[in-house]
Amino acid sequence: MTIKLLHKNKYLTFYSSTSSQVLNIPFYEGGVSAGFPSPAEDYMHSKLDLNDLLIDHPSATYYVRVNGDSMLGAGIQSGDLLVVDRSLEVIDNSIVVANINGEFTVKRIKKNKNKMFLVPENKKYKPIEVTEEMDFELFGVVAHVIHHFI
Amino acid sequence: MIGLADCNNFYASCERVFNPKIKDKPVVVLSNNDGCVIARSNEAKALNIKMGQPAFKIKSILQKHKVHIFSTNFALYGDLSERVMNTLKSEINKVEVYSIDEAFLDFSDFSSFDRAMSIRKKVKQWTGIPISIGIAPTKTLAKVANHIAKKSTKEGVFFLRERDITRSLQHLAVEDIWGVGRRNAFKLKQYGVYTALDFTNINTEWLRRKFSINAVRLQKELKGERCYELELKKAKKKNICTSRSFGKETNNYNIIRQAVSNFANTCAVKLRNERSCCSKISVFLMTNRYKASAVQHFPHITLSFNTPTSDSFEIVSKANIALQTIYNNACIYKKAGVIVQSIVSKNEVQASLFDTIDRKKRNRLMCSIDKINMLMGRDKIRLAAQGFDRKWKLKQEKLSPCYTTRFSDILSVNI
């Protein structure tokens, strides 16, 4: 299934689904009833599935809920849901879930020469330099953030 | 070549993925009802905690060494297992999922140490679960190779070449050979067979007479001659067992009846999922064997169906009849179980001449119930005999969250 651009204005882009695959013909268990067939039937597409958009590697994808405001600048608010893809390689500027000394955190990775920093996106907090003595382990790269308005 | 991928201390590793605090700490997972140790991290093994040991017997060790204890969380382990298997399948065309934490891999196209290393690395990165891989000419030797990979390599990968077979087998105890078991090992030792190498040197004819054709196959496999191929289609089960310890030991007939009805229904659902029917059902009860003062009673009974069935009504009511026959109110029971046997495929069921049940209609009813329960949640529609209060439910005091299967339980991070 592919996503088709429907409409675009200055702020928003709308998409619709197009299906390049063979559609499954709906199967009526009780037999076909008499009456008029739906005129929409020939135009039916499979429905949009958010999983197709948000999850590239199901086996490597985990969800994480966040508490706190240290990543506000990156658009991550307290209570948001992160879609974390462990299959992605960490590069400079990746936002990651990692654990330092037994505690999980979410920060942006900044590499500078031989040093690596975990950088918050909120002036209230200071960057953390990842040093050899630290027990540091990467959990995964944050691929998407889902924010709830209701 | 055949590979065997085995997750290291699988249940303990699952708990660690979402709980980095316990990374280098001793971890044990207890069986249903928090009874016995069924998984140990390496640190727990080092404390000499044994597999199957009842938790109450090692209470002081657990406390003294601050061992982290978990109840079994099968929702979590099942999901992580599926992730591991799917990751393996993304690298290898033919994968036989052998158990929740083991899979045979077809390396016939191209096998190398480096390929196994990169698969191992991928599984760790994608899922968080560490695995070991053994590669060898046969399944049985792949098991041996995996054993070596775990015990004596840093990399977690061992490539067992034909020329190294003898050397590898001479340090493997006979009871550690795949499929030998404790009883056979005991018998073999009486004949002076102590190692896997000794086993390969036994006279084949003698082995066939004293043991079985399977023992001969095992011997061939250990010599590098392939007898077992990868089984890529899941074989239908020969019998299905559902049994649990009760949360609290009891002699209350109604509580036991509810439990047995639930176990019987679970068996029926499993049968229907496999499109199978059973011709026999067994019900058993157990008292607590560790309580020397209690009256001990381990009764069981097997009953037959005239027509093989997967119908919840029939199976649950037969289980109830069976329970009535074996139950004794003078005993305090700890565990009950239901086993359905003589399983045949649904298509092969022969109708009985005197059958009084409208099977077509009942079949449709069962299909509808299964569909509703699939959508709305397990046991949303249930037989009255299954009850609602679930007093028999097991204790799971140390259950970790279902991090990957329930939105309310997902990992929460303070940032």
Coordinates of C-alpha atoms in Angstrom, one line a residue:
Chain A
M1 CA 0.0 0.0 0.0
T2 CA 1.3 3.5 -0.8
I3 CA 0.3 6.9 0.4
K4 CA -1.0 9.4 -2.1
L5 CA -0.8 13.1 -1.8
L6 CA -4.3 14.5 -1.8
H7 CA -4.1 18.2 -1.0
K8 CA -1.4 20.5 0.2
N9 CA -1.7 24.1 1.6
K10 CA 0.7 26.3 3.4
Y11 CA 0.5 24.4 6.7
L12 CA -1.0 21.0 6.1
T13 CA -0.7 18.2 3.8
F14 CA -3.5 15.6 3.3
Y15 CA -3.0 12.1 2.2
S16 CA -5.2 9.3 0.9
S17 CA -4.4 5.7 0.4
T18 CA -3.9 4.1 -2.9
S19 CA -3.4 0.4 -3.2
S20 CA -1.0 -1.0 -5.7
Q21 CA -1.6 -4.5 -4.5
V22 CA -4.4 -6.8 -5.5
L23 CA -7.4 -6.2 -3.3
N24 CA -9.0 -9.0 -1.5
I25 CA -12.6 -9.4 -2.7
P26 CA -14.9 -9.2 0.3
F27 CA -16.3 -12.6 1.1
Y28 CA -19.9 -12.9 2.1
E29 CA -20.4 -15.8 4.4
G30 CA -24.2 -15.9 4.2
G31 CA -24.2 -15.9 0.4
V32 CA -25.0 -12.9 -1.8
S33 CA -28.3 -11.2 -0.9
A34 CA -30.5 -9.8 -3.6
G35 CA -30.8 -6.0 -4.1
F36 CA -28.6 -3.3 -5.5
P37 CA -24.9 -3.6 -5.2
S38 CA -23.1 -0.7 -3.6
P39 CA -21.9 1.8 -6.3
A40 CA -18.9 2.4 -4.1
E41 CA -17.7 -1.2 -4.3
D42 CA -15.5 -0.7 -7.3
Y43 CA -13.7 2.2 -5.7
M44 CA -13.0 0.6 -2.3
H45 CA -9.4 0.8 -1.1
S46 CA -8.0 -0.9 1.9
K47 CA -8.1 1.4 4.9
L48 CA -5.2 3.5 6.1
D49 CA -3.3 1.7 8.8
L50 CA -1.1 3.9 11.0
N51 CA 1.2 0.9 11.5
D52 CA 2.3 1.2 7.9
L53 CA 3.3 4.8 8.5
L54 CA 4.9 4.5 11.9
I55 CA 6.4 1.0 12.1
D56 CA 9.1 -0.1 9.6
H57 CA 10.5 -3.0 11.7
P58 CA 7.8 -4.6 13.9
S59 CA 10.2 -7.0 15.5
A60 CA 12.5 -4.1 16.6
T61 CA 9.8 -1.6 17.6
Y62 CA 8.9 -0.8 21.2
Y63 CA 6.7 1.9 22.7
V64 CA 7.8 4.1 25.5
R65 CA 5.8 6.6 27.5
V66 CA 7.7 9.7 28.7
N67 CA 7.4 11.8 31.9
G68 CA 9.1 15.2 32.1
D69 CA 9.9 18.3 30.1
S70 CA 13.6 17.9 29.2
M71 CA 12.8 17.3 25.5
L72 CA 10.2 20.0 25.0
G73 CA 12.3 21.6 22.3
A74 CA 12.2 18.4 20.2
G75 CA 8.4 18.3 20.5
I76 CA 8.3 15.6 23.1
Q77 CA 5.9 16.6 25.9
S78 CA 5.2 14.9 29.2
G79 CA 2.8 12.0 28.6
D80 CA 3.7 11.5 25.0
L81 CA 4.2 8.1 23.4
L82 CA 7.4 7.4 21.7
V83 CA 7.8 4.8 18.9
V84 CA 11.3 3.4 19.3
D85 CA 13.0 1.5 16.6
R86 CA 16.0 -0.5 17.8
S87 CA 17.0 -1.5 14.3
L88 CA 18.1 2.1 13.4
E89 CA 21.7 3.0 13.7
V90 CA 22.5 5.9 16.0
I91 CA 23.9 8.9 14.2
D92 CA 24.8 12.4 15.3
N93 CA 21.5 14.2 16.3
S94 CA 19.5 11.0 16.7
I95 CA 17.0 11.2 19.6
V96 CA 17.5 8.1 21.6
V97 CA 16.2 6.1 24.6
A98 CA 19.3 5.0 26.6
N99 CA 20.1 3.9 30.0
I100 CA 22.8 5.5 32.2
N101 CA 23.7 3.8 35.4
G102 CA 20.5 1.8 35.4
E103 CA 18.1 4.6 34.6
F104 CA 16.4 5.2 31.3
T105 CA 16.4 8.6 29.7
V106 CA 15.5 10.2 26.4
K107 CA 18.0 12.7 24.9
R108 CA 19.5 13.9 21.7
I109 CA 22.9 12.4 20.8
K110 CA 25.6 14.9 19.9
K111 CA 29.1 13.7 18.9
N112 CA 32.0 16.1 19.1
K113 CA 35.4 14.8 18.2
N114 CA 35.9 11.8 20.5
K115 CA 33.3 12.9 22.9
M116 CA 29.6 12.0 23.1
F117 CA 26.9 14.0 24.8
L118 CA 23.3 13.4 25.7
V119 CA 21.7 16.7 25.1
P120 CA 18.3 17.8 26.5
E121 CA 16.1 20.2 24.5
N122 CA 15.3 22.5 27.4
K123 CA 17.5 25.2 28.8
K124 CA 16.6 24.2 32.3
Y125 CA 18.8 21.1 31.9
K126 CA 22.4 20.5 31.2
P127 CA 24.0 18.1 28.6
I128 CA 25.5 15.0 30.0
E129 CA 28.8 13.8 28.7
V130 CA 28.9 10.0 28.3
T131 CA 32.2 8.9 29.8
E132 CA 34.0 5.5 30.0
E133 CA 33.1 5.1 33.7
M134 CA 29.4 5.4 33.1
D135 CA 27.3 2.3 32.6
F136 CA 25.8 3.4 29.3
E137 CA 23.7 1.4 27.0
L138 CA 21.5 2.3 24.1
F139 CA 17.9 1.1 24.0
G140 CA 16.9 2.4 20.6
V141 CA 16.3 5.4 18.3
V142 CA 13.1 7.4 18.7
A143 CA 11.5 7.3 15.3
H144 CA 8.2 9.0 16.1
V145 CA 6.4 10.8 18.9
I146 CA 2.6 10.5 19.4
H147 CA 1.0 13.3 21.3
H148 CA -2.5 13.0 22.7
F149 CA -4.8 16.0 22.6
I150 CA -7.7 14.3 24.3
Chain B
M1 CA 25.2 -27.2 8.1
I2 CA 22.5 -26.7 10.7
G3 CA 22.5 -24.0 13.3
L4 CA 20.8 -23.9 16.7
A5 CA 20.0 -20.4 18.1
D6 CA 19.2 -20.5 21.8
C7 CA 18.3 -17.4 23.8
N8 CA 20.6 -17.1 26.9
N9 CA 18.6 -17.5 30.1
F10 CA 15.6 -16.4 28.1
Y11 CA 13.0 -15.4 30.8
A12 CA 15.6 -13.6 32.9
S13 CA 16.9 -11.8 29.8
C14 CA 13.3 -10.7 28.9
E15 CA 13.0 -9.1 32.3
R16 CA 16.3 -7.3 31.8
V17 CA 15.4 -5.7 28.5
F18 CA 13.1 -3.2 30.3
N19 CA 14.8 -3.2 33.6
P20 CA 18.5 -2.2 33.2
K21 CA 18.9 -1.9 37.0
I22 CA 19.1 -5.7 37.1
K23 CA 21.7 -6.0 34.4
D24 CA 24.5 -7.6 36.3
K25 CA 22.4 -8.8 39.3
P26 CA 21.2 -12.3 40.1
V27 CA 17.7 -12.8 38.6
V28 CA 15.3 -15.8 39.0
V29 CA 11.9 -16.4 37.5
L30 CA 9.5 -18.6 39.4
S31 CA 7.0 -21.0 37.9
N32 CA 3.3 -20.6 38.0
N33 CA 2.1 -19.7 41.5
D34 CA 5.6 -18.5 42.4
G35 CA 6.5 -22.1 43.3
C36 CA 9.8 -23.2 41.7
V37 CA 12.8 -21.6 40.0
I38 CA 12.4 -22.0 36.2
A39 CA 14.9 -19.5 35.0
R40 CA 18.1 -18.1 36.3
S41 CA 20.6 -15.4 35.2
N42 CA 24.2 -16.4 35.2
E43 CA 24.7 -14.6 38.4
A44 CA 21.9 -16.7 40.0
K45 CA 23.5 -19.9 38.6
A46 CA 26.8 -18.8 40.3
L47 CA 24.9 -18.8 43.6
N48 CA 24.3 -22.4 43.1
I49 CA 20.5 -21.9 42.7
K50 CA 19.2 -25.0 40.8
M51 CA 16.6 -25.3 38.2
G52 CA 13.3 -26.5 39.6
Q53 CA 14.2 -25.7 43.2
P54 CA 11.2 -24.7 45.3
A55 CA 11.5 -21.0 46.2
F56 CA 10.7 -21.5 49.9
K57 CA 13.7 -23.9 50.2
I58 CA 16.2 -21.2 49.1
K59 CA 14.6 -18.3 50.8
S60 CA 17.7 -17.4 52.8
I61 CA 20.0 -17.4 49.7
L62 CA 17.5 -15.3 47.8
Q63 CA 17.4 -12.7 50.6
K64 CA 21.1 -12.8 51.5
H65 CA 22.2 -12.1 47.9
K66 CA 19.3 -9.7 47.1
V67 CA 18.2 -11.9 44.2
H68 CA 15.6 -10.2 42.0
I69 CA 12.6 -12.4 41.8
F70 CA 9.9 -12.4 39.1
S71 CA 6.7 -14.3 38.5
T72 CA 6.4 -15.8 35.0
N73 CA 5.1 -13.2 32.6
F74 CA 4.2 -15.3 29.6
A75 CA 2.6 -12.4 27.7
L76 CA 6.0 -10.7 27.8
Y77 CA 8.1 -13.8 27.0
G78 CA 5.8 -14.9 24.2
D79 CA 6.0 -11.5 22.5
L80 CA 9.8 -11.2 22.8
S81 CA 10.1 -14.8 21.5
E82 CA 8.1 -13.9 18.4
R83 CA 10.4 -10.9 17.8
V84 CA 13.5 -13.1 18.1
M85 CA 12.1 -15.7 15.8
N86 CA 11.0 -13.1 13.2
T87 CA 14.4 -11.5 13.3
L88 CA 16.0 -14.9 12.7
K89 CA 13.6 -15.5 9.8
S90 CA 14.7 -12.1 8.3
E91 CA 18.2 -13.5 8.0
I92 CA 17.6 -17.2 7.3
N93 CA 15.1 -18.7 4.9
K94 CA 14.3 -21.9 6.7
V95 CA 13.8 -21.6 10.5
E96 CA 12.3 -24.3 12.7
V97 CA 11.0 -22.8 15.8
Y98 CA 11.7 -25.5 18.3
S99 CA 10.6 -24.0 21.5
I100 CA 9.9 -20.6 23.0
D101 CA 13.6 -19.8 23.1
E102 CA 15.3 -22.1 20.5
A103 CA 15.3 -22.4 16.8
F104 CA 17.1 -24.5 14.3
L105 CA 18.5 -22.6 11.3
D106 CA 19.2 -23.9 7.9
F107 CA 22.7 -22.9 7.0
S108 CA 22.9 -25.2 4.0
D109 CA 23.4 -22.3 1.5
F110 CA 26.3 -20.6 3.3
S111 CA 27.6 -21.1 6.7
S112 CA 30.3 -19.2 8.4
F113 CA 31.3 -18.1 11.8
D114 CA 30.9 -14.5 10.7
R115 CA 27.4 -15.0 9.4
A116 CA 26.3 -16.4 12.7
M117 CA 28.0 -13.5 14.5
S118 CA 26.1 -11.0 12.5
I119 CA 22.8 -12.8 13.1
R120 CA 23.6 -12.8 16.8
K121 CA 24.4 -9.1 16.8
K122 CA 21.2 -8.3 14.9
V123 CA 18.9 -10.2 17.3
K124 CA 20.6 -8.5 20.3
Q125 CA 20.2 -5.1 18.7
W126 CA 16.7 -5.5 17.4
T127 CA 15.1 -7.3 20.3
G128 CA 17.4 -6.8 23.3
I129 CA 17.7 -10.6 23.8
P130 CA 21.2 -12.2 23.8
I131 CA 21.4 -15.5 21.9
S132 CA 24.1 -18.2 21.3
I133 CA 24.5 -20.0 18.0
G134 CA 26.0 -23.4 17.5
I135 CA 26.6 -24.6 13.9
A136 CA 27.2 -28.3 13.1
P137 CA 26.5 -31.0 10.5
T138 CA 23.4 -32.4 12.3
K139 CA 20.7 -31.2 14.7
T140 CA 22.1 -33.2 17.6
L141 CA 25.6 -31.8 17.0
A142 CA 24.2 -28.3 16.6
K143 CA 22.8 -28.7 20.2
V144 CA 26.3 -29.8 21.3
A145 CA 27.8 -26.8 19.5
N146 CA 25.4 -24.5 21.2
H147 CA 26.3 -25.9 24.5
I148 CA 30.0 -25.1 23.8
A149 CA 29.1 -21.7 22.5
K150 CA 27.4 -20.9 25.8
K151 CA 29.8 -22.5 28.1
S152 CA 33.2 -21.9 26.7
T153 CA 33.2 -19.1 24.1
K154 CA 33.3 -15.3 24.6
E155 CA 31.5 -14.7 21.3
G156 CA 28.5 -16.9 21.9
V157 CA 29.0 -18.6 18.6
F158 CA 30.7 -22.0 18.0
F159 CA 31.3 -23.6 14.6
L160 CA 31.6 -27.4 15.0
R161 CA 33.5 -28.9 12.1
E162 CA 33.5 -32.5 11.2
R163 CA 37.2 -33.0 12.3
D164 CA 36.5 -31.5 15.7
I165 CA 33.6 -33.8 16.6
T166 CA 35.6 -36.3 18.7
R167 CA 37.2 -33.5 20.7
S168 CA 33.9 -31.8 21.4
L169 CA 32.2 -35.0 22.5
Q170 CA 34.7 -36.2 24.9
H171 CA 33.9 -33.5 27.4
L172 CA 30.1 -33.7 27.1
A173 CA 28.4 -35.7 29.8
V174 CA 26.0 -38.4 28.5
E175 CA 23.0 -36.8 30.3
D176 CA 23.7 -33.5 28.4
I177 CA 23.1 -35.1 25.0
W178 CA 19.9 -33.9 23.4
G179 CA 17.0 -36.3 24.2
V180 CA 18.9 -38.7 26.5
G181 CA 17.2 -37.8 29.7
R182 CA 18.0 -38.6 33.3
R183 CA 16.8 -42.2 33.3
N184 CA 18.6 -43.3 30.2
A185 CA 21.7 -41.5 31.3
F186 CA 21.6 -43.5 34.6
K187 CA 21.2 -46.8 32.7
L188 CA 24.0 -45.9 30.3
K189 CA 26.4 -45.1 33.1
Q190 CA 25.8 -48.5 34.6
Y191 CA 27.3 -49.8 31.4
G192 CA 30.3 -47.5 31.7
V193 CA 29.0 -44.9 29.2
Y194 CA 29.9 -41.5 30.7
T195 CA 30.5 -39.1 27.9
A196 CA 29.0 -38.4 24.5
L197 CA 32.2 -39.9 23.0
D198 CA 31.6 -43.1 24.9
F199 CA 28.1 -43.1 23.5
T200 CA 29.3 -42.9 19.9
N201 CA 31.6 -45.9 20.5
I202 CA 28.8 -48.3 21.6
N203 CA 28.0 -51.2 19.4
T204 CA 25.0 -50.2 17.3
E205 CA 23.3 -53.6 17.5
W206 CA 23.6 -53.6 21.3
L207 CA 22.2 -50.1 21.5
R208 CA 19.2 -51.1 19.4
R209 CA 18.5 -54.1 21.6
K210 CA 19.1 -52.4 25.0
F211 CA 17.5 -49.1 24.1
S212 CA 15.6 -48.2 20.9
I213 CA 15.9 -47.2 17.3
N214 CA 15.9 -43.6 18.4
A215 CA 19.1 -44.2 20.4
V216 CA 20.7 -45.5 17.2
R217 CA 19.6 -42.4 15.3
L218 CA 21.0 -40.3 18.0
Q219 CA 24.3 -42.1 17.7
K220 CA 24.4 -41.5 14.0
E221 CA 23.7 -37.9 14.4
L222 CA 26.5 -37.5 16.9
K223 CA 28.8 -39.1 14.4
G224 CA 27.8 -36.4 11.8
E225 CA 25.2 -38.5 9.9
R226 CA 22.0 -36.6 9.5
C227 CA 18.8 -38.4 10.7
Y228 CA 16.6 -35.4 11.5
E229 CA 15.8 -32.7 9.1
L230 CA 14.4 -29.3 9.9
E231 CA 10.6 -29.5 10.5
L232 CA 9.2 -26.4 9.0
K233 CA 5.6 -27.3 9.3
K234 CA 4.3 -27.4 12.8
A235 CA 3.3 -31.0 13.7
K236 CA -0.1 -31.4 15.3
K237 CA 0.1 -32.0 19.0
K238 CA -0.4 -35.5 20.3
N239 CA -2.0 -34.3 23.4
I240 CA -2.8 -31.0 25.0
C241 CA -2.4 -30.4 28.8
T242 CA -3.6 -27.5 30.8
S243 CA -2.7 -27.6 34.5
R244 CA -2.0 -25.1 37.2
S245 CA -1.3 -24.9 40.9
F246 CA -4.0 -23.2 42.8
G247 CA -3.3 -19.8 44.4
K248 CA -4.2 -21.4 47.7
E249 CA -4.4 -25.1 48.5
T250 CA -8.0 -26.2 48.9
N251 CA -10.4 -29.0 49.4
N252 CA -13.4 -26.9 48.3
Y253 CA -15.2 -28.8 45.6
N254 CA -16.7 -25.7 43.9
I255 CA -13.3 -23.9 43.6
I256 CA -11.7 -27.1 42.2
R257 CA -14.6 -27.6 39.9
Q258 CA -14.3 -24.1 38.5
A259 CA -10.6 -24.5 38.0
V260 CA -11.0 -27.9 36.2
S261 CA -13.8 -26.4 34.1
N262 CA -11.5 -23.5 33.0
F263 CA -8.6 -25.9 32.2
A264 CA -11.0 -28.1 30.2
N265 CA -12.3 -25.1 28.3
T266 CA -8.7 -24.0 27.6
C267 CA -8.0 -27.4 26.1
A268 CA -11.2 -27.2 24.0
V269 CA -10.1 -23.8 22.6
K270 CA -6.6 -25.0 21.8
L271 CA -8.1 -28.0 20.0
R272 CA -10.3 -25.7 17.9
N273 CA -7.4 -23.5 17.1
E274 CA -5.6 -26.5 15.7
R275 CA -8.7 -27.8 13.9
S276 CA -8.5 -31.0 15.9
C277 CA -10.7 -33.1 18.0
C278 CA -10.0 -35.4 21.0
S279 CA -11.3 -38.8 21.8
K280 CA -10.1 -39.0 25.4
I281 CA -9.9 -36.7 28.4
S282 CA -7.9 -37.2 31.6
V283 CA -8.3 -35.2 34.8
F284 CA -5.8 -35.3 37.6
L285 CA -5.5 -33.8 41.1
M286 CA -2.4 -33.4 43.3
T287 CA -1.8 -32.7 46.9
N288 CA 1.3 -30.9 48.2
R289 CA 4.1 -33.4 48.2
Y290 CA 6.3 -31.2 50.3
K291 CA 3.9 -31.3 53.2
A292 CA 4.8 -34.5 54.9
S293 CA 2.0 -34.2 57.5
A294 CA -0.8 -33.9 54.9
V295 CA -2.8 -36.7 53.4
Q296 CA -1.3 -37.4 50.0
H297 CA -3.6 -38.1 47.0
F298 CA -2.6 -38.0 43.3
P299 CA -5.7 -39.4 41.6
H300 CA -6.3 -39.4 37.9
I301 CA -8.9 -40.8 35.5
T302 CA -9.3 -41.1 31.7
L303 CA -12.7 -41.0 30.0
S304 CA -13.6 -41.4 26.3
F305 CA -15.9 -39.7 23.9
N306 CA -18.0 -41.7 21.5
T307 CA -17.4 -39.1 18.8
P308 CA -14.2 -37.1 18.8
T309 CA -14.9 -33.6 19.8
S310 CA -13.6 -30.1 20.4
D311 CA -16.9 -28.8 21.8
S312 CA -16.5 -26.8 25.0
F313 CA -19.8 -28.1 26.5
E314 CA -18.9 -31.7 26.0
I315 CA -15.4 -31.4 27.1
V316 CA -16.1 -29.4 30.2
S317 CA -19.0 -31.6 31.3
K318 CA -16.9 -34.7 30.8
A319 CA -14.2 -33.1 32.9
N320 CA -16.7 -32.5 35.6
I321 CA -17.8 -36.1 35.6
A322 CA -14.2 -37.2 35.8
L323 CA -13.5 -34.8 38.7
Q324 CA -16.5 -36.1 40.7
T325 CA -15.1 -39.6 40.4
I326 CA -11.6 -38.8 41.8
Y327 CA -12.3 -36.0 44.2
N328 CA -11.9 -36.8 47.9
N329 CA -12.9 -34.1 50.4
A330 CA -10.5 -35.4 53.0
C331 CA -7.5 -34.1 50.9
I332 CA -6.2 -30.6 50.5
Y333 CA -5.3 -30.2 46.8
K334 CA -2.6 -28.0 45.4
K335 CA -2.9 -28.6 41.7
A336 CA -5.3 -29.9 39.1
G337 CA -5.0 -30.6 35.4
V338 CA -6.8 -31.6 32.3
I339 CA -5.3 -33.5 29.4
V340 CA -7.0 -34.2 26.1
Q341 CA -5.7 -37.1 24.1
S342 CA -6.1 -39.3 21.0
I343 CA -6.2 -36.2 18.9
V344 CA -7.4 -36.5 15.3
S345 CA -7.8 -33.9 12.7
K346 CA -11.3 -32.4 12.5
N347 CA -11.8 -33.6 8.9
E348 CA -11.1 -37.2 9.9
V349 CA -13.8 -37.4 12.6
Q350 CA -16.1 -40.4 12.0
A351 CA -19.7 -39.7 13.0
S352 CA -21.1 -42.1 15.6
L353 CA -24.3 -43.8 14.7
F354 CA -26.0 -42.9 17.9
D355 CA -24.8 -39.3 18.2
T356 CA -27.5 -37.1 19.7
I357 CA -25.8 -33.8 19.2
D358 CA -26.4 -31.5 16.2
R359 CA -22.7 -31.1 15.4
K360 CA -23.1 -28.6 12.7
K361 CA -25.1 -26.3 14.8
R362 CA -22.8 -26.7 17.8
N363 CA -19.8 -26.1 15.6
R364 CA -21.2 -22.8 14.5
L365 CA -21.8 -21.8 18.1
M366 CA -18.2 -22.6 19.0
C367 CA -17.0 -20.6 16.1
S368 CA -19.0 -17.6 17.1
I369 CA -17.9 -17.8 20.7
D370 CA -14.2 -18.0 19.6
K371 CA -14.6 -15.0 17.4
I372 CA -16.3 -12.9 20.1
N373 CA -13.6 -13.9 22.6
M374 CA -10.9 -13.1 20.1
L375 CA -12.3 -9.6 19.7
M376 CA -13.5 -8.8 23.1
G377 CA -11.0 -10.6 25.3
R378 CA -10.4 -14.1 26.6
D379 CA -13.4 -15.8 28.3
K380 CA -15.7 -12.9 27.7
I381 CA -18.3 -15.6 26.8
R382 CA -17.8 -18.6 29.0
L383 CA -19.7 -21.5 30.4
A384 CA -21.3 -21.0 33.8
A385 CA -19.2 -23.8 35.2
Q386 CA -16.1 -21.7 34.6
G387 CA -17.4 -19.2 37.2
F388 CA -16.4 -15.7 37.8
D389 CA -14.6 -15.3 41.1
R390 CA -11.5 -17.3 40.0
K391 CA -10.5 -18.2 43.6
W392 CA -8.2 -20.8 42.2
K393 CA -6.2 -18.2 40.3
L394 CA -2.5 -18.4 40.9
K395 CA -0.4 -16.1 42.9
Q396 CA 1.8 -13.8 40.8
E397 CA 3.1 -11.4 43.3
K398 CA 6.2 -10.4 41.5
L399 CA 4.7 -10.0 38.0
S400 CA 6.5 -7.5 35.8
P401 CA 4.4 -5.2 33.5
C402 CA 3.4 -6.5 30.1
Y403 CA 5.7 -4.0 28.5
T404 CA 4.9 -5.0 24.9
T405 CA 1.4 -6.3 24.9
R406 CA -0.6 -3.8 27.0
F407 CA -0.7 0.0 26.4
S408 CA -1.2 0.7 30.1
D409 CA 1.9 -1.3 30.9
I410 CA 4.4 0.1 28.5
L411 CA 7.8 1.3 29.6
S412 CA 7.6 4.7 31.3
V413 CA 10.7 6.9 31.4
N414 CA 11.3 10.1 33.4
I415 CA 13.2 12.5 31.2

